[in-house]
Amino acid sequence: VVLLCTCRDNDSLAARYKNSGIFYSAVEVPSLNSHQRTRLLHNFVLGNRPEEEASIHDIPNCISKLGKMTDGFRPHDLMLLSTRIRNAQYLRQIE
């Protein structure tokens, strides 16, 4: 069994992979919608804490806006963005 995952378009795969005979099917995973991106960002930034326990109360509103503004972002991109948000939040707390 061979599983090949890529963020590239199916047409951009090299012909040697597509014509090798090892692929029986290709499955396209759709991009995340704004609600899914918002939920991922919320989980990455706040973890399992409820919104009212967040140290900065406007973060849930910002995350909701970011979820709408990050069209085309993949989960890895959202994880990197949330790391920067958490670092900024931490720096504000120690000031």
C-alpha atoms as one frame of an Amber mdcrd trajectory, in Angstrom:
protein
   0.000   0.000   0.000   1.349   3.381  -1.004  -0.109   6.613   0.317   1.132
   9.862  -1.181  -0.043  13.139   0.316   0.661  16.496  -1.218  -0.688  20.032
  -1.067  -0.049  20.439  -4.763  -2.536  20.069  -7.551  -2.946  16.553  -8.971
  -1.749  17.794 -12.373   1.519  19.014 -10.863   2.633  15.514  -9.857   5.454
  14.146 -11.952   4.334  11.850 -14.753   6.601   9.088 -13.493   4.491   8.849
 -10.341   1.154   8.952 -12.132   2.179   6.500 -14.853   3.948   4.045 -12.554
   0.824   1.931 -12.087   1.009   2.040  -8.292  -1.891   4.477  -7.933  -5.370
   3.056  -8.090  -7.147   6.242  -7.141  -6.611   9.835  -6.135  -8.618  11.526
  -3.405  -8.763  15.277  -3.180  -9.100  16.673   0.325 -10.993  19.973   0.221
  -9.681  23.108   1.881 -11.041  24.053   5.278 -13.981  26.434   5.420 -13.940
  29.511   7.687 -15.744  27.727  10.539 -13.256  24.843  10.502 -10.303  27.248
  10.393 -11.765  29.203  13.324 -12.188  26.017  15.372  -8.619  24.919  14.619
  -7.205  28.314  15.555  -9.260  28.342  18.743  -7.971  24.891  19.717  -4.379
  25.756  18.830  -4.376  29.058  20.722  -6.641  28.399  23.702  -6.465  24.616
  23.944  -9.336  23.122  25.922  -9.876  26.218  28.053 -13.277  27.859  27.751
 -13.296  31.283  26.158 -14.040  33.126  29.403 -10.831  31.782  30.987  -8.607
  33.268  28.291  -6.135  35.758  29.700  -6.922  38.238  26.927 -10.685  38.402
  26.489 -10.670  39.699  22.914  -8.738  36.683  21.568 -11.890  34.678  20.658
 -13.148  37.639  18.577  -9.763  37.961  16.877  -9.695  34.235  16.175 -13.126
  34.439  14.585 -11.924  37.251  12.314  -8.731  35.353  11.481 -10.756  32.283
  10.570 -12.496  34.349   7.916  -9.314  36.054   6.687  -7.189  32.913   6.305
  -8.840  31.437   3.232  -6.479  28.933   1.598  -4.466  28.294   4.758  -3.756
  24.661   5.588  -3.725  23.270   9.159   0.072  23.562   9.311  -0.151  27.253
   8.378  -2.768  27.785  11.087  -0.568  26.016  13.635   2.340  28.360  12.824
   0.057  31.378  13.061  -1.315  30.219  16.411   2.236  29.747  17.741   2.939
  33.394  16.938  -0.312  34.420  18.641   0.573  32.451  21.784   4.078  33.954
  21.835   2.659  37.477  21.550   0.151  36.681  24.292   2.944  35.392  26.530
   5.069  38.501  25.936   2.141  40.737  26.855   1.657  38.833  30.109   5.265
  39.241  31.246   5.409  42.975  30.487
